[in-house]
Short mmCIF file of C-alpha atoms in Angstrom, two decimals:
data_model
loop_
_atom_site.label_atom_id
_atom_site.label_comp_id
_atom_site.label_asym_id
_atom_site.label_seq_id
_atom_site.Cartn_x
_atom_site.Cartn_y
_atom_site.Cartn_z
CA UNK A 1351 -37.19 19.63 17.70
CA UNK A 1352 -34.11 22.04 18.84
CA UNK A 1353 -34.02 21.78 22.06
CA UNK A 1354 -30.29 22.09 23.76
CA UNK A 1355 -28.92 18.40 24.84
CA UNK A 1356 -27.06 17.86 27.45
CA UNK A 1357 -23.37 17.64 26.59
CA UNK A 1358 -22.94 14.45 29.36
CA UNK A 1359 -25.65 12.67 27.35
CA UNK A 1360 -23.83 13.98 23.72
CA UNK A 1361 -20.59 12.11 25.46
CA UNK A 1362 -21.58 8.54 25.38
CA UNK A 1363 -22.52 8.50 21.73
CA UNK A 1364 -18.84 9.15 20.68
CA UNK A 1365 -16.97 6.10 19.17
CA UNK A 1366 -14.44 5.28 21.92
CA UNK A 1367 -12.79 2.41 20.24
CA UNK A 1368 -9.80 4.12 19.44
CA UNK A 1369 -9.53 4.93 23.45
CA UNK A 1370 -9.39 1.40 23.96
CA UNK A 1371 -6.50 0.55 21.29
CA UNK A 1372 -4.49 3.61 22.78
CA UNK A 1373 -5.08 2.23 26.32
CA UNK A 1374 -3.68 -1.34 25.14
CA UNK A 1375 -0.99 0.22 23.46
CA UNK A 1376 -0.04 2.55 26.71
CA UNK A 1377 -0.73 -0.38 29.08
CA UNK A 1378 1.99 -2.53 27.34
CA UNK A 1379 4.67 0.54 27.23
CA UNK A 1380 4.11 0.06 31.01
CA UNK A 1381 4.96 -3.10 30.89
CA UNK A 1382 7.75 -3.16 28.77
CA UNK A 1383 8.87 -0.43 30.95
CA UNK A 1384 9.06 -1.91 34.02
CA UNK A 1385 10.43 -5.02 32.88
CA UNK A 1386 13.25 -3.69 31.32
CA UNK A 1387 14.70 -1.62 33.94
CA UNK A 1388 15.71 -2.25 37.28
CA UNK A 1389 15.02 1.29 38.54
CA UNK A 1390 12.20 3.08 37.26
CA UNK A 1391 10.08 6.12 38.17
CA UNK A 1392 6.83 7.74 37.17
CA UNK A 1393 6.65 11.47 36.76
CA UNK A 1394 3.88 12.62 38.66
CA UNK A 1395 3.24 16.90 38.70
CA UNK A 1396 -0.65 16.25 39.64
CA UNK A 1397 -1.22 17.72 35.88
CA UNK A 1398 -3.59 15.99 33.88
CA UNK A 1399 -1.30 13.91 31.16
CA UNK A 1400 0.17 12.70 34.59
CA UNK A 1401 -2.99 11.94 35.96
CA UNK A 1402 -3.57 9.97 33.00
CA UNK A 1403 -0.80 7.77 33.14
CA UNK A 1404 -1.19 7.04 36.33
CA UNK A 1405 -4.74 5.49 36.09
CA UNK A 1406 -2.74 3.55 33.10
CA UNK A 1407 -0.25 2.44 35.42
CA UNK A 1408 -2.94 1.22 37.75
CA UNK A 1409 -4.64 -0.94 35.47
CA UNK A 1410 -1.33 -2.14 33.92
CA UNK A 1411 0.01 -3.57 37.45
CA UNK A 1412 -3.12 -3.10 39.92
CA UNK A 1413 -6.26 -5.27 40.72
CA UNK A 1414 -9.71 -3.39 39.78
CA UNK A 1415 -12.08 -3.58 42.51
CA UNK A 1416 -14.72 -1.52 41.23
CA UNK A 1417 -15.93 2.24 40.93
CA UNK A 1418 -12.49 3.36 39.78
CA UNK A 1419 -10.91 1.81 42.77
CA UNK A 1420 -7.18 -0.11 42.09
CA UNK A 1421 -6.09 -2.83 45.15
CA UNK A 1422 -2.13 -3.02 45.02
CA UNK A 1423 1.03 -1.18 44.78
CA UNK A 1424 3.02 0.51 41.75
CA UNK A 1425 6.31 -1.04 41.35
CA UNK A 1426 7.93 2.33 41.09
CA UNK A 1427 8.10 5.82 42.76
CA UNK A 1428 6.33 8.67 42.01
CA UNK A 1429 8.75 11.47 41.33
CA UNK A 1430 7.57 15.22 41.14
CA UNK A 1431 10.21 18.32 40.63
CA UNK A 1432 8.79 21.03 43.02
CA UNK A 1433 9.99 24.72 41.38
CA UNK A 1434 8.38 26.36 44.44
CA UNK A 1435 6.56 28.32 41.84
CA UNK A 1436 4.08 25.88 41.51
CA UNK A 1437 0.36 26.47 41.73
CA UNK A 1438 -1.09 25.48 45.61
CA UNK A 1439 -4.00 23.75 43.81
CA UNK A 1440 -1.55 21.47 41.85
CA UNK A 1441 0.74 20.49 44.90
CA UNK A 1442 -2.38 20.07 46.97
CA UNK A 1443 -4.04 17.48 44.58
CA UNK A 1444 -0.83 15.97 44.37
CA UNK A 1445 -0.42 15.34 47.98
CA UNK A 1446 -4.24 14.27 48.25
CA UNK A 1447 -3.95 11.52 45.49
CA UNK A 1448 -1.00 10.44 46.39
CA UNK A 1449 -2.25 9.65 49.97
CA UNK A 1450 -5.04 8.24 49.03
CA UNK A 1451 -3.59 5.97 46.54
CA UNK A 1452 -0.72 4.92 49.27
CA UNK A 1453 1.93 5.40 47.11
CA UNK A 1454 5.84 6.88 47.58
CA UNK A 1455 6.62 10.39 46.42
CA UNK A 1456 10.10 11.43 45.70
CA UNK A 1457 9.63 15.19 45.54
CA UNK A 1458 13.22 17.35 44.30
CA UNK A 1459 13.31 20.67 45.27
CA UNK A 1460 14.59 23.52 42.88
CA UNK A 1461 15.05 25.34 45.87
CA UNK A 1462 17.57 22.65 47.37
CA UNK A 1463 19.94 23.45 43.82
CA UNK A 1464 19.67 27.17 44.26
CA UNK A 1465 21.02 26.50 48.10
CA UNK A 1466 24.04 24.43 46.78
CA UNK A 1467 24.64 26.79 44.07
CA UNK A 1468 23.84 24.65 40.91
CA UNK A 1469 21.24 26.96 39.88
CA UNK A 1470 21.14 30.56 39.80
CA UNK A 1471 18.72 32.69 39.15
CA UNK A 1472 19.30 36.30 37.04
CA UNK A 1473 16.62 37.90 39.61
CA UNK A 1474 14.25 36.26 42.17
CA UNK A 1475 10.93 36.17 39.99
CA UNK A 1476 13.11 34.55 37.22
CA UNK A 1477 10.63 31.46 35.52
CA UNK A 1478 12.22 28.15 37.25
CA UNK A 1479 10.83 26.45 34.57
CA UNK A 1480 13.81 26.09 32.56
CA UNK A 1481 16.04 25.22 35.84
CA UNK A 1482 14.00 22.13 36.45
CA UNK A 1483 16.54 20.36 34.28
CA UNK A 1484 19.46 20.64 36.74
CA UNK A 1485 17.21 19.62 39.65
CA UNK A 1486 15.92 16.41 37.69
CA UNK A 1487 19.21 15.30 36.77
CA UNK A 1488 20.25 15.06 40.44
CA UNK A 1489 17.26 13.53 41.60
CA UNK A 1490 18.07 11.00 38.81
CA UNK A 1491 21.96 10.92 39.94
CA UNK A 1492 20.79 10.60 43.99
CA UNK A 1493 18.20 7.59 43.25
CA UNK A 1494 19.83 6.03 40.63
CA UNK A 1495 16.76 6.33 38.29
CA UNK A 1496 17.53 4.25 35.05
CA UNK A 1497 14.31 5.30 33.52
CA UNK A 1498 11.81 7.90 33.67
CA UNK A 1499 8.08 7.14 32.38
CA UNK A 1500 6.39 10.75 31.24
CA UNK A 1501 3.10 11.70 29.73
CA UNK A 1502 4.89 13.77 27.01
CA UNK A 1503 2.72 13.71 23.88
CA UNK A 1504 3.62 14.34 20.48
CA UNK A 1505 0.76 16.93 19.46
CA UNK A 1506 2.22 19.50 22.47
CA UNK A 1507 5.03 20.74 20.33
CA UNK A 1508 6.96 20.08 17.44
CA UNK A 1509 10.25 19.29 19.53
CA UNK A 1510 7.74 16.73 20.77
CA UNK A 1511 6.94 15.67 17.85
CA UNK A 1512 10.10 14.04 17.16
CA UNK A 1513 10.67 11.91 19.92
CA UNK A 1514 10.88 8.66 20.03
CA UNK A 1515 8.42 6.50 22.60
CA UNK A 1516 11.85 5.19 24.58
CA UNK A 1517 13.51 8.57 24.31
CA UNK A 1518 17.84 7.80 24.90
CA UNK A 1519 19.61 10.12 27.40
CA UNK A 1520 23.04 10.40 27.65
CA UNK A 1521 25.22 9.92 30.35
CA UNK A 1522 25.09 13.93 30.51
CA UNK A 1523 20.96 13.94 30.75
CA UNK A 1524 20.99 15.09 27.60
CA UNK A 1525 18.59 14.19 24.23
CA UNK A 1526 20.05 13.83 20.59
CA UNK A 1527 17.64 14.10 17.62
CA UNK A 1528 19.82 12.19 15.51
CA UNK A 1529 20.67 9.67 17.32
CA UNK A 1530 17.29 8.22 18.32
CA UNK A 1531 16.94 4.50 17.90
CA UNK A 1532 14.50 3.10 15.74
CA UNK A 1533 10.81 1.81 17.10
CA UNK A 1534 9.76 -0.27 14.05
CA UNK A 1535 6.80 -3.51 14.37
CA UNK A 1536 6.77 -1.98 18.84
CA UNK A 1537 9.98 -3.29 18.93
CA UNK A 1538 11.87 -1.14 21.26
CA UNK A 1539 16.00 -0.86 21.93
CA UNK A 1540 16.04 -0.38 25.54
CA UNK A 1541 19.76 -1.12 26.34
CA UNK A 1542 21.92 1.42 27.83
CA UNK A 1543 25.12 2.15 29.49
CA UNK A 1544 26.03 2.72 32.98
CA UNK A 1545 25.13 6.24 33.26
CA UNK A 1546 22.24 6.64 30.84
CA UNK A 1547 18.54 6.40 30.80
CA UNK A 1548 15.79 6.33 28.87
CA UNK A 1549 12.18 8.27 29.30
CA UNK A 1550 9.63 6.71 28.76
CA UNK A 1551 6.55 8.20 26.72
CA UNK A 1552 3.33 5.67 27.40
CA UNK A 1553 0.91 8.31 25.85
CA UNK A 1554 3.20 9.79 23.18
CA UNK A 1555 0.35 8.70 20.56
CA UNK A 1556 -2.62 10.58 21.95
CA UNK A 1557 -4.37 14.09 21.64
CA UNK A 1558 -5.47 16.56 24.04
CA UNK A 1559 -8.78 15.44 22.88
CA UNK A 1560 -8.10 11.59 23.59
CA UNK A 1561 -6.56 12.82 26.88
CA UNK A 1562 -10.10 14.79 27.84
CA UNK A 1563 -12.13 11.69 26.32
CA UNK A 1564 -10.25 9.32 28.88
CA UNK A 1565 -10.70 11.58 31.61
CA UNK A 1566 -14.45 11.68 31.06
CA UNK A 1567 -14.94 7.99 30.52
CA UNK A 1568 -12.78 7.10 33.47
CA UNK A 1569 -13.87 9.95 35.50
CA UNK A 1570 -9.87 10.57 36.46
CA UNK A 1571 -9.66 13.17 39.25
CA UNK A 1572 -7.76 16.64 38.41
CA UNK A 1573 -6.63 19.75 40.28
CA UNK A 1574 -9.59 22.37 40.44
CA UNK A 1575 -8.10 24.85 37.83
CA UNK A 1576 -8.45 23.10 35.25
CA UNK A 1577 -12.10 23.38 35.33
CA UNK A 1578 -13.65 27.12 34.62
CA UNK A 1579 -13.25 29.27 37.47
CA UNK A 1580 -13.20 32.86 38.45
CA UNK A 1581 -9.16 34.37 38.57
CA UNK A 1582 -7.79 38.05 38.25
CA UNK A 1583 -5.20 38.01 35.12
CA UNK A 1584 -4.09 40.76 33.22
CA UNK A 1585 -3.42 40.67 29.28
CA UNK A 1586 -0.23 40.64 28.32
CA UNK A 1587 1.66 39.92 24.76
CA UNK A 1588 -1.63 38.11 23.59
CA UNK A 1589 -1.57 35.55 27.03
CA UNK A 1590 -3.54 35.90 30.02
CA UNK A 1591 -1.11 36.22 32.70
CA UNK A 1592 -2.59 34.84 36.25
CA UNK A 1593 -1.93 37.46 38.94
CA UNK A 1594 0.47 35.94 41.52
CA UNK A 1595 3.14 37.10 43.63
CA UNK A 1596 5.76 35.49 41.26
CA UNK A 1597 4.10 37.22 38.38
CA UNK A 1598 2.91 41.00 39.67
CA UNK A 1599 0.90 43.71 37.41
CA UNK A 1600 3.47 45.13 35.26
CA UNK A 1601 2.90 49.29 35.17
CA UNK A 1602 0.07 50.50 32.72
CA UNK A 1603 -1.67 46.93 33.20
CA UNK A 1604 -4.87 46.77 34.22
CA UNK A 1605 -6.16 43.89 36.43
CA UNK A 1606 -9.46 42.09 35.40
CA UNK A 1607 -11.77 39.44 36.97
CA UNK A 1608 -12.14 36.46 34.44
CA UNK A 1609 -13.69 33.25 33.82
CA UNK A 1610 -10.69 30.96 32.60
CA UNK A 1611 -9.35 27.59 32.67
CA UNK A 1612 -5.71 25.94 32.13
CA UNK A 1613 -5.38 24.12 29.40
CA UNK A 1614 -1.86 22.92 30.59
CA UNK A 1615 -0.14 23.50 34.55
CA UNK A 1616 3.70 24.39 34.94
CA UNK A 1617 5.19 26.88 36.99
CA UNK A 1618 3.52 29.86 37.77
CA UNK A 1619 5.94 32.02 35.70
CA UNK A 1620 5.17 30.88 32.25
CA UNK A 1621 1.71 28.93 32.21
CA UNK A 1622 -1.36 31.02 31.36
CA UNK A 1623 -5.10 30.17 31.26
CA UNK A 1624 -7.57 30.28 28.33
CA UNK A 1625 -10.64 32.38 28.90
CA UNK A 1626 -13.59 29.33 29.21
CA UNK A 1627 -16.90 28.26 30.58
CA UNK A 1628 -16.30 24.53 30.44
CA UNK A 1629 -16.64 23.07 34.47
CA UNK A 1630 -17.00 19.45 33.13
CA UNK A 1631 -14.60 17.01 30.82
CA UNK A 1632 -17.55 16.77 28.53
CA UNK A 1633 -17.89 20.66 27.91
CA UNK A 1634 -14.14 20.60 27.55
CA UNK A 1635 -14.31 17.69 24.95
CA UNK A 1636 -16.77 20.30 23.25
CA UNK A 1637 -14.55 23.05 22.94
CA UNK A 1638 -11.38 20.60 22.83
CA UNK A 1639 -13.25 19.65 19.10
CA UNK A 1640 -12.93 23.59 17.97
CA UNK A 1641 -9.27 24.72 19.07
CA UNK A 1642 -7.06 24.89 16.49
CA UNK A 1643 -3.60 25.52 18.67
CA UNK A 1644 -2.31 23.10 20.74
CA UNK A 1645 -2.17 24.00 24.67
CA UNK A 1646 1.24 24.81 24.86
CA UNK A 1647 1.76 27.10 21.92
CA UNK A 1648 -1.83 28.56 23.44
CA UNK A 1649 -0.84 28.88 27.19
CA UNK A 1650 3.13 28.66 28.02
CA UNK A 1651 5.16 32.16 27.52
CA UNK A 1652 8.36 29.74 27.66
CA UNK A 1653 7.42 28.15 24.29
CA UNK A 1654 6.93 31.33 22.62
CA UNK A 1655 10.65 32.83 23.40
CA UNK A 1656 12.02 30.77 19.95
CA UNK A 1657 10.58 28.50 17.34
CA UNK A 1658 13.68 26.05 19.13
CA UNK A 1659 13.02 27.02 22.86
CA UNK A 1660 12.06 23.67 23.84
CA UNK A 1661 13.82 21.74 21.71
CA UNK A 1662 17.01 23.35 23.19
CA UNK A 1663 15.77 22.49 26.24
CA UNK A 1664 15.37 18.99 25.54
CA UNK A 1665 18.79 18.47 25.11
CA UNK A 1666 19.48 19.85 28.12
CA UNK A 1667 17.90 17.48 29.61
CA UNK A 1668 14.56 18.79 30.48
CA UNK A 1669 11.43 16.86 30.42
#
């Protein structure tokens, strides 16, 4: 009568009908998206809200031909800002789907703005993470991008939280709270002057749960990491801080073999795992339903420096 059940055979008895609303909803942002704008891009980091919106972009402008296979071509780039801190699972994955897929990759190099001097770094294992900004506004600058489409969500983080779906940059890159347009009945102001652009949030309505519950049911492909696997990490400030050469033991730590997964991927610098024994989307639906902090206040040491750390960063321009 208590016998364990499989959590793969749990899966299919959850209610997806709210999947399918959010999927319309997404598909149509899409849509909108590329319609509007003359130059789009999709961010693509090879992380899994990415992931996600790319299998939405798919269906939204590609022809199905069965067992999760599209037939067509995006009618944007893919655009990825490498830190060169960035985990050689991630970049790998992203490499090996974009291949398969046959799509273009636009890939700006932090490194490239340290070389011309627009970023500098305070030491060399500074986190990049922050510096991104500089080297996405250029990449926007050098291609002419008029809109990037993100998969941003508003659980992450409370900066998050109050952004708009078509999120207004100015001609400086940068994001005002108070100045964000109104999205009433999906009705959505995309005009904007020579110099601006918008981002583009497809997703911004869904949960780290709905996220895992798409993966599952549409068996979306992810780097390796995020999936329970063995990694030396030491503890540090209540994080568990992946042993790397960008992040070394500190002294007095003491280096430990566990059994983790990442919740969320970033740089190297600032993006911790979770201590886990979920290897499948279902188990991580399972203990998805029992967390009670989202990934990013769990996992990234850059969103725990202030209670306004990313929302300053926002309106510098950053993701």
């Amino acid at each position: 009568m208590n016998a364990p059940v499989s959590l793969d055979k749990l899966l299919p008895e959850l209610d997806h009908r709210h999947l399918d609303w959010l999927e319309e909803e997404a598909i149509f942002i899409l849509r909108e998206t590329a319609a509007a704008f003359e130059r789009p891009a999709l961010l693509f980091s090879g992380g899994k809200d990415s992931c996600v919106v790319l299998r939405l972009a798919e269906k939204a402008f590609k022809t199905h031909v069965g067992q999760g296979r599209y037939k067509g071509r995006l009618p944007f780039p893919l655009l990825h800002v490498d830190t060169g801190h960035n985990f050689p699972e991630v970049i790998e994955f992203r490499d090996r789907r974009v291949a398969e897929m046959g799509e273009r990759l636009v890939v700006a190099h932090l490194e490239d703005s340290i070389k011309r001097g627009k970023v500098r770094l305070a030491h060399p294992l500074e986190s990049r993470n922050g510096h991104q900004t500089v080297t996405l506004l250029e990449a926007i600058e050098e291609h002419r991008f008029d809109v990037l489409i993100g998969g941003a969500r508003r659980d992450e983080e409370k900066a998050r939280a109050k952004e708009r779906i078509f999120s207004h940059r100015d001609s400086f890159g940068q994001w005002q709270p108070k100045e964000q347009r109104p999205e009433l009945w999906t009705l959505f102001n995309t005009r904007i002057k020579p110099g601006e652009h918008m981002r583009a949030f497809p997703i911004s309505n869904w949960t780290e749960l709905d996220v895992w519950l798409y993966i599952a049911r549409e068996n979306i492909p992810l780097p390796s990491l995020y999936y329970a696997h063995d990694r030396q990490v030491v503890r540090r400030k209540g994080l568990l801080v992946p042993v790397t050469e960008v992040t070394p033991v500190q002294p007095g730590e003491q280096v430990e073999t566990a059994q983790v997964r990442f919740r969320t991927v970033g740089d190297m610098t600032c993006t911790c795992p979770v201590e886990s024994t979920a290897a499948t989307p279902a188990e991580i639906v399972a203990e998805t339903l029992t967390v009670t902090v989202s990934e990013r206040g769990a996992t990234r040491m850059d969103d725990r420096t202030s209670d306004s750390s990313m929302e300053r960063r926002k309106k510098e321009g950053y993701f």
